[in-house]
Amino acid sequence: MAAQETVEQKYVYDFSEGNKDLKDLLGGKGANLAEMTNLGLPVPPGFTITTEACQAYLATGREPDGLAGQIEAHLESLERAMGKRLGDPQDPLLVSVRSGAKFSMPGMMETVLNVGLNDQSVEGLARQAGGSTGQAAPGGNDRFAWDSYRRLIQMFGKTVCEVPGEEFEQALDKAKSAKGTTNDLDLDADDLRGLVDAYKKIFLKHTGREFPQQPREQLDLAIRAVFESWNAERAVLYRRQERIPADLGTAVNVVTMVFGNLGPDSGTGVAFTRDPASGAQGIYGDYLANAQGEDVVAGIRNTVPLQELEQLDKTSYDELLGIMARLEEHYRDLCDIEFTIERGKLWMLQTRVGKRTAAAAFVIAGQLVDEGLIDLDEALHRVNGAQLAQLMFPRFQLDHEFQPVAKGIGASPGAASGTVVFTSARAVELAAEGKSVILVRRETNPDDLNGMIAAKGILTSRGGKTSHAAVVARGMGKTCVSGADEIDVNVPAKRFTVAGQTVNEGDVVSIDGTTGKVYLGEVPVMPSEVVQYFEGSLDPEHIDNALVRAVHRIMTHADGKRRLAVRTNADTGADAARARRFGAEGIGLCRTEHMFLGDRRELVERLILARAPGEREEALAALLPLQRADFEQIFREMDGLPVTVRLIDPPLHEFLPPLEQLAVNVAVAQERGEDVAKEEALLAAVRRMHEENPMLGLRGVRLGLVIPGLFAMQVRAIAEAAVIFARGGGVAKPEIMVPLVGAVQELETVRAEAEKIIAEVVGDSGVEVLIGTMIEVPRAALTAGQIAEAAEFFSFGTNDLTQMGWGFSRDDVEGAFFWRYLELGIFGISPFESIDRDGVGRLVRIAAEEGRAARPGLKLGVCGEHGGDPDSVHFFHEVGLDYVSCSPFRVPVARLEAGRAVVETGGSDSR
Ligand code: ADP
Ligand code: MG
Ligand code: MG
């Protein structure tokens, strides 16, 4: 028998047995109730049924062996401790049955209060609650008992038996209007007794049975309902959206009831230990006298600010402030709490490390360092790049005159105002007239792509964070609010209705892609203070701005910690200058293709159309000084820092007009009897150069090998610019990068030619020019050991590597089916957004290892868009790259995350 006992799994933990680190097993609520109990705070006694019990129940459809007995044992010891028995007709012990998963899922799962009440014990409760000090509301303590009972039937009915909640609400409203009031406090004991009858009838009608009178049956059914609420539809959807694993299950907390509805000297409230919006220190909370738990959030009556509790009950107020300070010190972070006061006695019902805005995250981390609660490493750990990125968007300047009319999901951050349109075509039309438009749809589909590109923002009434609209908008960096379901969109009628108002095509709305809020009219937009700081126009030492100071401090720490250098992708002097202000330590990718656009197109056309070598050389000779001037400007902006220049990459026909346009030009010119020789030649060239798969066609190094003199001209322009800058006293560090190499032979050929030119140009100027390659074709990654023989550096082009690694044509797939892949969970995030560690990441790892083995000291960087993605930056740190390069606006994010990567790996260099 003893042996049998030792094998039985432990499914139930008394609050005194757990602690805050047991969230996996006890859920967040249970683990923190245990922690508070062990701190000696006033928590009503109780116990937690583990997530493992829930998992077992959900897997088999029945309670696991041993659970019932363990509940019985814990209930008995609870009864002993309280000196009451569950549902005792004379003096009942009542409990709440509360869900609580590892990750908080606000409002997703269920809680039942007052379990243990029935037709007898309600009388016992009334008698027991009598005779004490409370100045009872009308009806005295009878009132309280019947109020508690009607709440039980309501919550139990709704949660456990799926009785539609509105029916209870309606019955309550009816009782109030019969009494001629809107305040539930005006209902006396008799009214509530009547309400209990009405509730019981509703219960019977929907379930076909009487409301269960057995306390233990109530308890068991409530526990089971909480288990099952894990798989309720809304919980499943929420988890999918928030990427919470589906198999965690919820714990169940059984907690002795304490009563905030005993009279005016009782009440219930919620509070934060500091402002979760701004991070400011102070007292933030709401209190509601003579009420039970959920009334505060349900907005049944108007709450008062927590400060007013000081007048109502100074002892409890002071005790509460003391506990809040204690919790902050203990958790070393902002906490939110739920509490109840029963006749002047304070009870703590919940705490957790509270959610906060991005701004508050930085401010609070800074404050906690000042208060000596955490060090700077910890502060760095507690903020993240996604929050910093949010703070770099312009924001709406919201004063009270702007009230949101709807709230959806903040699907892609930013603030956008514009004219409402309902079709893609109209969006394109108005955008062409220079108007800002907001495309409003029920949901978008791949046909809306052009409209989405034209719009400033996208608003949908359906769909979550992985809907088509959300995914595509994020990919484009466009503001998007999705799933604003209060909005009723009528596309054919070109209008939507919301909050009783009609918005027609042509009206202006404003959407906040960070908060998900929707406003009517134009809300003024405010630039980001954090960007102003990065740009150097706000001095953190001399302004009174807690956010800017905190960002400055944490960024400085990140810079001191990080091993990865951060460079930028910049094609112009202006971009380079801005990125340098944002902290870029060089250019990791300077694309040269834009240097062939504008009025230089004509030269490119001559190059393409050249028949004799002389013509081609002429065109190249004309391009050379123009390119040289471009590079000079970039070297100047990046004085002293490395500049990686990529030789021309895209297929040349991208520089020619599209086929259709040329065909029209030729036809028109012929009609008018004009000379069409050049047009015809271009048309012929475009036809000749047409490719079915240009991304896999004549581009990158292939161009350099096929078109004589093209790369040579670029190499010469780079070297000459560097020498001119160096002779003028500057320091140029050019790195020439060859794109799309798949075989070392390609690189060797380019290199041989380039080295000759460089030697000739550089002479004794002291300029050193490195030659390296992109690693962006899977074959290059797999033969990196050979390629390293001819390369002084590798730069991973993770966009192409992802494209070719997965066989996804980026331009086609994101809009076409990624939303579906995300919905199905094939990947959790687009592999173009965050590096696919297992596949594409493995190619990076192989190339880094084999490249370094072949050439120790080989410089390694990344220049795909992943260079600015938080999770990818951590990966590149782990793989041991030397730097990441990203767009100027992402530079601060990469700096922060590169620092976080170090503190998260325990400060060790993981190379
Ligand atoms: P949620 O996770 O949705 O906040 P809770 O389990 O915290 O749900 O409970 C809902 C409300 O009921 C809260 O306001 C809570 O404080 C209150 N409550 C829960 N258990 C008790 C109890 N034993 N005594 C008094 N109030 C309770
Ligand atoms: Mg709660
Ligand atoms: Mg590429």
PDB file of N, CA and C and ligand atoms in Angstrom, residues 29 44-45 94-100 105-114 155 253-260 268-270 292-297 338-340 347 349-350 352, ligand 1:
ATOM      1  N   LYS A  29      -1.185  32.478 -11.666  1.00  0.00           N
ATOM      2  CA  LYS A  29      -1.966  32.914 -10.510  1.00  0.00           C
ATOM      3  C   LYS A  29      -1.641  32.062  -9.291  1.00  0.00           C
ATOM      4  N   PRO A  44      -6.223  34.548   1.370  1.00  0.00           N
ATOM      5  CA  PRO A  44      -7.166  33.550   1.881  1.00  0.00           C
ATOM      6  C   PRO A  44      -6.621  32.156   1.587  1.00  0.00           C
ATOM      7  N   PRO A  45      -6.679  31.223   2.536  1.00  0.00           N
ATOM      8  CA  PRO A  45      -6.101  29.898   2.324  1.00  0.00           C
ATOM      9  C   PRO A  45      -6.737  29.180   1.134  1.00  0.00           C
ATOM     10  N   LEU A  94     -17.165  28.831   1.910  1.00  0.00           N
ATOM     11  CA  LEU A  94     -17.368  29.016   0.473  1.00  0.00           C
ATOM     12  C   LEU A  94     -16.010  29.185  -0.185  1.00  0.00           C
ATOM     13  N   VAL A  95     -15.903  28.770  -1.455  1.00  0.00           N
ATOM     14  CA  VAL A  95     -14.628  28.911  -2.166  1.00  0.00           C
ATOM     15  C   VAL A  95     -14.875  29.495  -3.549  1.00  0.00           C
ATOM     16  N   SER A  96     -13.806  30.052  -4.106  1.00  0.00           N
ATOM     17  CA  SER A  96     -13.831  30.400  -5.527  1.00  0.00           C
ATOM     18  C   SER A  96     -13.022  29.357  -6.275  1.00  0.00           C
ATOM     19  N   VAL A  97     -13.394  29.141  -7.509  1.00  0.00           N
ATOM     20  CA  VAL A  97     -12.680  28.199  -8.369  1.00  0.00           C
ATOM     21  C   VAL A  97     -12.176  29.017  -9.546  1.00  0.00           C
ATOM     22  N   ARG A  98     -10.854  29.166  -9.628  1.00  0.00           N
ATOM     23  CA  ARG A  98     -10.278  30.155 -10.548  1.00  0.00           C
ATOM     24  C   ARG A  98      -9.292  29.513 -11.508  1.00  0.00           C
ATOM     25  N   SER A  99      -9.388  29.866 -12.759  1.00  0.00           N
ATOM     26  CA  SER A  99      -8.427  29.397 -13.744  1.00  0.00           C
ATOM     27  C   SER A  99      -7.126  30.167 -13.565  1.00  0.00           C
ATOM     28  N   GLY A 100      -6.067  29.683 -14.170  1.00  0.00           N
ATOM     29  CA  GLY A 100      -4.798  30.408 -14.123  1.00  0.00           C
ATOM     30  C   GLY A 100      -3.717  29.639 -14.851  1.00  0.00           C
ATOM     31  N   MET A 105      -3.952  35.016 -19.777  1.00  0.00           N
ATOM     32  CA  MET A 105      -4.815  35.100 -20.951  1.00  0.00           C
ATOM     33  C   MET A 105      -6.058  35.868 -20.530  1.00  0.00           C
ATOM     34  N   PRO A 106      -5.931  37.195 -20.474  1.00  0.00           N
ATOM     35  CA  PRO A 106      -6.964  37.994 -19.819  1.00  0.00           C
ATOM     36  C   PRO A 106      -8.365  37.737 -20.376  1.00  0.00           C
ATOM     37  N   GLY A 107      -9.266  37.429 -19.463  1.00  0.00           N
ATOM     38  CA  GLY A 107     -10.665  37.258 -19.841  1.00  0.00           C
ATOM     39  C   GLY A 107     -10.958  36.025 -20.679  1.00  0.00           C
ATOM     40  N   MET A 108      -9.975  35.167 -20.865  1.00  0.00           N
ATOM     41  CA  MET A 108     -10.174  34.041 -21.776  1.00  0.00           C
ATOM     42  C   MET A 108     -10.784  32.843 -21.069  1.00  0.00           C
ATOM     43  N   MET A 109     -10.452  32.694 -19.794  1.00  0.00           N
ATOM     44  CA  MET A 109     -10.946  31.513 -19.105  1.00  0.00           C
ATOM     45  C   MET A 109     -11.823  31.915 -17.921  1.00  0.00           C
ATOM     46  N   GLU A 110     -12.183  30.946 -17.097  1.00  0.00           N
ATOM     47  CA  GLU A 110     -13.321  31.172 -16.234  1.00  0.00           C
ATOM     48  C   GLU A 110     -12.994  31.168 -14.746  1.00  0.00           C
ATOM     49  N   THR A 111     -13.878  31.787 -13.995  1.00  0.00           N
ATOM     50  CA  THR A 111     -13.812  31.784 -12.544  1.00  0.00           C
ATOM     51  C   THR A 111     -15.241  31.687 -12.008  1.00  0.00           C
ATOM     52  N   VAL A 112     -15.421  30.883 -10.965  1.00  0.00           N
ATOM     53  CA  VAL A 112     -16.728  30.822 -10.303  1.00  0.00           C
ATOM     54  C   VAL A 112     -16.533  31.186  -8.836  1.00  0.00           C
ATOM     55  N   LEU A 113     -17.300  32.153  -8.357  1.00  0.00           N
ATOM     56  CA  LEU A 113     -17.210  32.576  -6.954  1.00  0.00           C
ATOM     57  C   LEU A 113     -18.347  31.957  -6.144  1.00  0.00           C
ATOM     58  N   ASN A 114     -18.163  31.910  -4.823  1.00  0.00           N
ATOM     59  CA  ASN A 114     -19.224  31.529  -3.883  1.00  0.00           C
ATOM     60  C   ASN A 114     -19.668  30.070  -3.986  1.00  0.00           C
ATOM     61  N   MET A 155     -22.746  32.828 -12.333  1.00  0.00           N
ATOM     62  CA  MET A 155     -21.423  32.440 -12.836  1.00  0.00           C
ATOM     63  C   MET A 155     -21.355  30.957 -13.132  1.00  0.00           C
ATOM     64  N   ASN A 253      -7.315  27.114  -9.200  1.00  0.00           N
ATOM     65  CA  ASN A 253      -7.094  27.538  -7.818  1.00  0.00           C
ATOM     66  C   ASN A 253      -8.410  27.502  -7.058  1.00  0.00           C
ATOM     67  N   VAL A 254      -8.385  26.842  -5.925  1.00  0.00           N
ATOM     68  CA  VAL A 254      -9.560  26.807  -5.058  1.00  0.00           C
ATOM     69  C   VAL A 254      -9.219  27.669  -3.840  1.00  0.00           C
ATOM     70  N   VAL A 255      -9.957  28.765  -3.702  1.00  0.00           N
ATOM     71  CA  VAL A 255      -9.565  29.789  -2.728  1.00  0.00           C
ATOM     72  C   VAL A 255     -10.739  30.099  -1.789  1.00  0.00           C
ATOM     73  N   THR A 256     -10.461  30.116  -0.503  1.00  0.00           N
ATOM     74  CA  THR A 256     -11.484  30.490   0.472  1.00  0.00           C
ATOM     75  C   THR A 256     -12.061  31.850   0.108  1.00  0.00           C
ATOM     76  N   MET A 257     -13.390  31.934   0.082  1.00  0.00           N
ATOM     77  CA  MET A 257     -14.018  33.219  -0.270  1.00  0.00           C
ATOM     78  C   MET A 257     -13.841  34.236   0.852  1.00  0.00           C
ATOM     79  N   VAL A 258     -13.522  35.448   0.427  1.00  0.00           N
ATOM     80  CA  VAL A 258     -13.629  36.599   1.324  1.00  0.00           C
ATOM     81  C   VAL A 258     -14.595  37.541   0.652  1.00  0.00           C
ATOM     82  N   PHE A 259     -15.269  38.397   1.456  1.00  0.00           N
ATOM     83  CA  PHE A 259     -16.430  39.081   0.898  1.00  0.00           C
ATOM     84  C   PHE A 259     -16.288  40.586   0.900  1.00  0.00           C
ATOM     85  N   GLY A 260     -16.303  41.128  -0.314  1.00  0.00           N
ATOM     86  CA  GLY A 260     -16.281  42.575  -0.456  1.00  0.00           C
ATOM     87  C   GLY A 260     -17.681  43.140  -0.523  1.00  0.00           C
ATOM     88  N   THR A 268     -13.788  45.993  -3.017  1.00  0.00           N
ATOM     89  CA  THR A 268     -12.816  45.241  -3.797  1.00  0.00           C
ATOM     90  C   THR A 268     -12.139  46.174  -4.788  1.00  0.00           C
ATOM     91  N   GLY A 269     -10.903  45.828  -5.167  1.00  0.00           N
ATOM     92  CA  GLY A 269     -10.171  46.733  -6.047  1.00  0.00           C
ATOM     93  C   GLY A 269      -9.044  46.074  -6.805  1.00  0.00           C
ATOM     94  N   VAL A 270      -8.514  46.836  -7.742  1.00  0.00           N
ATOM     95  CA  VAL A 270      -7.345  46.426  -8.503  1.00  0.00           C
ATOM     96  C   VAL A 270      -6.353  47.582  -8.481  1.00  0.00           C
ATOM     97  N   GLN A 292     -18.351  42.608  -5.192  1.00  0.00           N
ATOM     98  CA  GLN A 292     -17.570  41.392  -5.269  1.00  0.00           C
ATOM     99  C   GLN A 292     -16.730  41.432  -6.536  1.00  0.00           C
ATOM    100  N   GLY A 293     -15.537  40.857  -6.402  1.00  0.00           N
ATOM    101  CA  GLY A 293     -14.499  40.785  -7.425  1.00  0.00           C
ATOM    102  C   GLY A 293     -14.796  41.356  -8.794  1.00  0.00           C
ATOM    103  N   GLU A 294     -15.521  40.584  -9.558  1.00  0.00           N
ATOM    104  CA  GLU A 294     -15.592  40.908 -10.983  1.00  0.00           C
ATOM    105  C   GLU A 294     -16.343  42.209 -11.270  1.00  0.00           C
ATOM    106  N   ASP A 295     -17.038  42.774 -10.280  1.00  0.00           N
ATOM    107  CA  ASP A 295     -17.758  44.031 -10.509  1.00  0.00           C
ATOM    108  C   ASP A 295     -16.823  45.159 -10.950  1.00  0.00           C
ATOM    109  N   VAL A 296     -15.590  45.144 -10.439  1.00  0.00           N
ATOM    110  CA  VAL A 296     -14.662  46.235 -10.740  1.00  0.00           C
ATOM    111  C   VAL A 296     -14.389  46.306 -12.225  1.00  0.00           C
ATOM    112  N   VAL A 297     -14.017  45.155 -12.775  1.00  0.00           N
ATOM    113  CA  VAL A 297     -13.688  45.149 -14.199  1.00  0.00           C
ATOM    114  C   VAL A 297     -14.936  45.167 -15.071  1.00  0.00           C
ATOM    115  N   GLU A 338      -4.912  42.285  -7.222  1.00  0.00           N
ATOM    116  CA  GLU A 338      -6.341  42.311  -6.933  1.00  0.00           C
ATOM    117  C   GLU A 338      -6.490  42.107  -5.428  1.00  0.00           C
ATOM    118  N   PHE A 339      -7.379  42.880  -4.814  1.00  0.00           N
ATOM    119  CA  PHE A 339      -7.558  42.733  -3.368  1.00  0.00           C
ATOM    120  C   PHE A 339      -9.024  42.906  -3.008  1.00  0.00           C
ATOM    121  N   THR A 340      -9.359  42.452  -1.814  1.00  0.00           N
ATOM    122  CA  THR A 340     -10.716  42.634  -1.303  1.00  0.00           C
ATOM    123  C   THR A 340     -10.613  43.033   0.163  1.00  0.00           C
ATOM    124  N   TRP A 347      -7.480  41.571   2.173  1.00  0.00           N
ATOM    125  CA  TRP A 347      -7.067  40.267   1.646  1.00  0.00           C
ATOM    126  C   TRP A 347      -6.469  40.440   0.250  1.00  0.00           C
ATOM    127  N   LEU A 349      -5.727  38.890  -3.337  1.00  0.00           N
ATOM    128  CA  LEU A 349      -6.302  37.810  -4.136  1.00  0.00           C
ATOM    129  C   LEU A 349      -5.492  37.471  -5.375  1.00  0.00           C
ATOM    130  N   GLN A 350      -4.579  38.335  -5.736  1.00  0.00           N
ATOM    131  CA  GLN A 350      -3.786  38.040  -6.929  1.00  0.00           C
ATOM    132  C   GLN A 350      -2.661  39.045  -7.049  1.00  0.00           C
ATOM    133  N   ARG A 352       0.825  39.765  -9.978  1.00  0.00           N
ATOM    134  CA  ARG A 352       1.735  39.275 -11.024  1.00  0.00           C
ATOM    135  C   ARG A 352       2.554  40.456 -11.514  1.00  0.00           C
TER     136      ARG A 352
HETATM  137  P1  ADP B   1      -9.353  36.721 -13.669  1.00  0.00           P
HETATM  138  O1  ADP B   1      -8.167  35.890 -13.955  1.00  0.00           O
HETATM  139  O2  ADP B   1     -10.277  36.869 -14.817  1.00  0.00           O
HETATM  140  O3  ADP B   1      -8.971  38.015 -13.007  1.00  0.00           O
HETATM  141  P2  ADP B   1      -9.932  35.724 -11.048  1.00  0.00           P
HETATM  142  O4  ADP B   1      -9.780  34.277 -10.781  1.00  0.00           O
HETATM  143  O5  ADP B   1      -8.806  36.570 -10.608  1.00  0.00           O
HETATM  144  O6  ADP B   1     -10.221  35.918 -12.579  1.00  0.00           O
HETATM  145  O7  ADP B   1     -11.267  36.165 -10.332  1.00  0.00           O
HETATM  146  C1  ADP B   1     -12.211  37.099 -10.789  1.00  0.00           C
HETATM  147  C2  ADP B   1     -12.532  38.078  -9.687  1.00  0.00           C
HETATM  148  O8  ADP B   1     -13.008  37.429  -8.523  1.00  0.00           O
HETATM  149  C3  ADP B   1     -11.323  38.869  -9.272  1.00  0.00           C
HETATM  150  O9  ADP B   1     -11.676  40.206  -9.073  1.00  0.00           O
HETATM  151  C4  ADP B   1     -10.924  38.236  -7.982  1.00  0.00           C
HETATM  152  O10 ADP B   1     -10.283  39.154  -7.135  1.00  0.00           O
HETATM  153  C5  ADP B   1     -12.263  37.780  -7.393  1.00  0.00           C
HETATM  154  N1  ADP B   1     -12.060  36.617  -6.539  1.00  0.00           N
HETATM  155  C6  ADP B   1     -11.511  35.449  -6.892  1.00  0.00           C
HETATM  156  N2  ADP B   1     -11.426  34.610  -5.848  1.00  0.00           N
HETATM  157  C7  ADP B   1     -11.949  35.249  -4.786  1.00  0.00           C
HETATM  158  C8  ADP B   1     -12.118  34.900  -3.415  1.00  0.00           C
HETATM  159  N3  ADP B   1     -11.724  33.733  -2.938  1.00  0.00           N
HETATM  160  N4  ADP B   1     -12.690  35.802  -2.612  1.00  0.00           N
HETATM  161  C9  ADP B   1     -13.082  37.005  -3.098  1.00  0.00           C
HETATM  162  N5  ADP B   1     -12.954  37.389  -4.370  1.00  0.00           N
HETATM  163  C10 ADP B   1     -12.376  36.520  -5.228  1.00  0.00           C
END
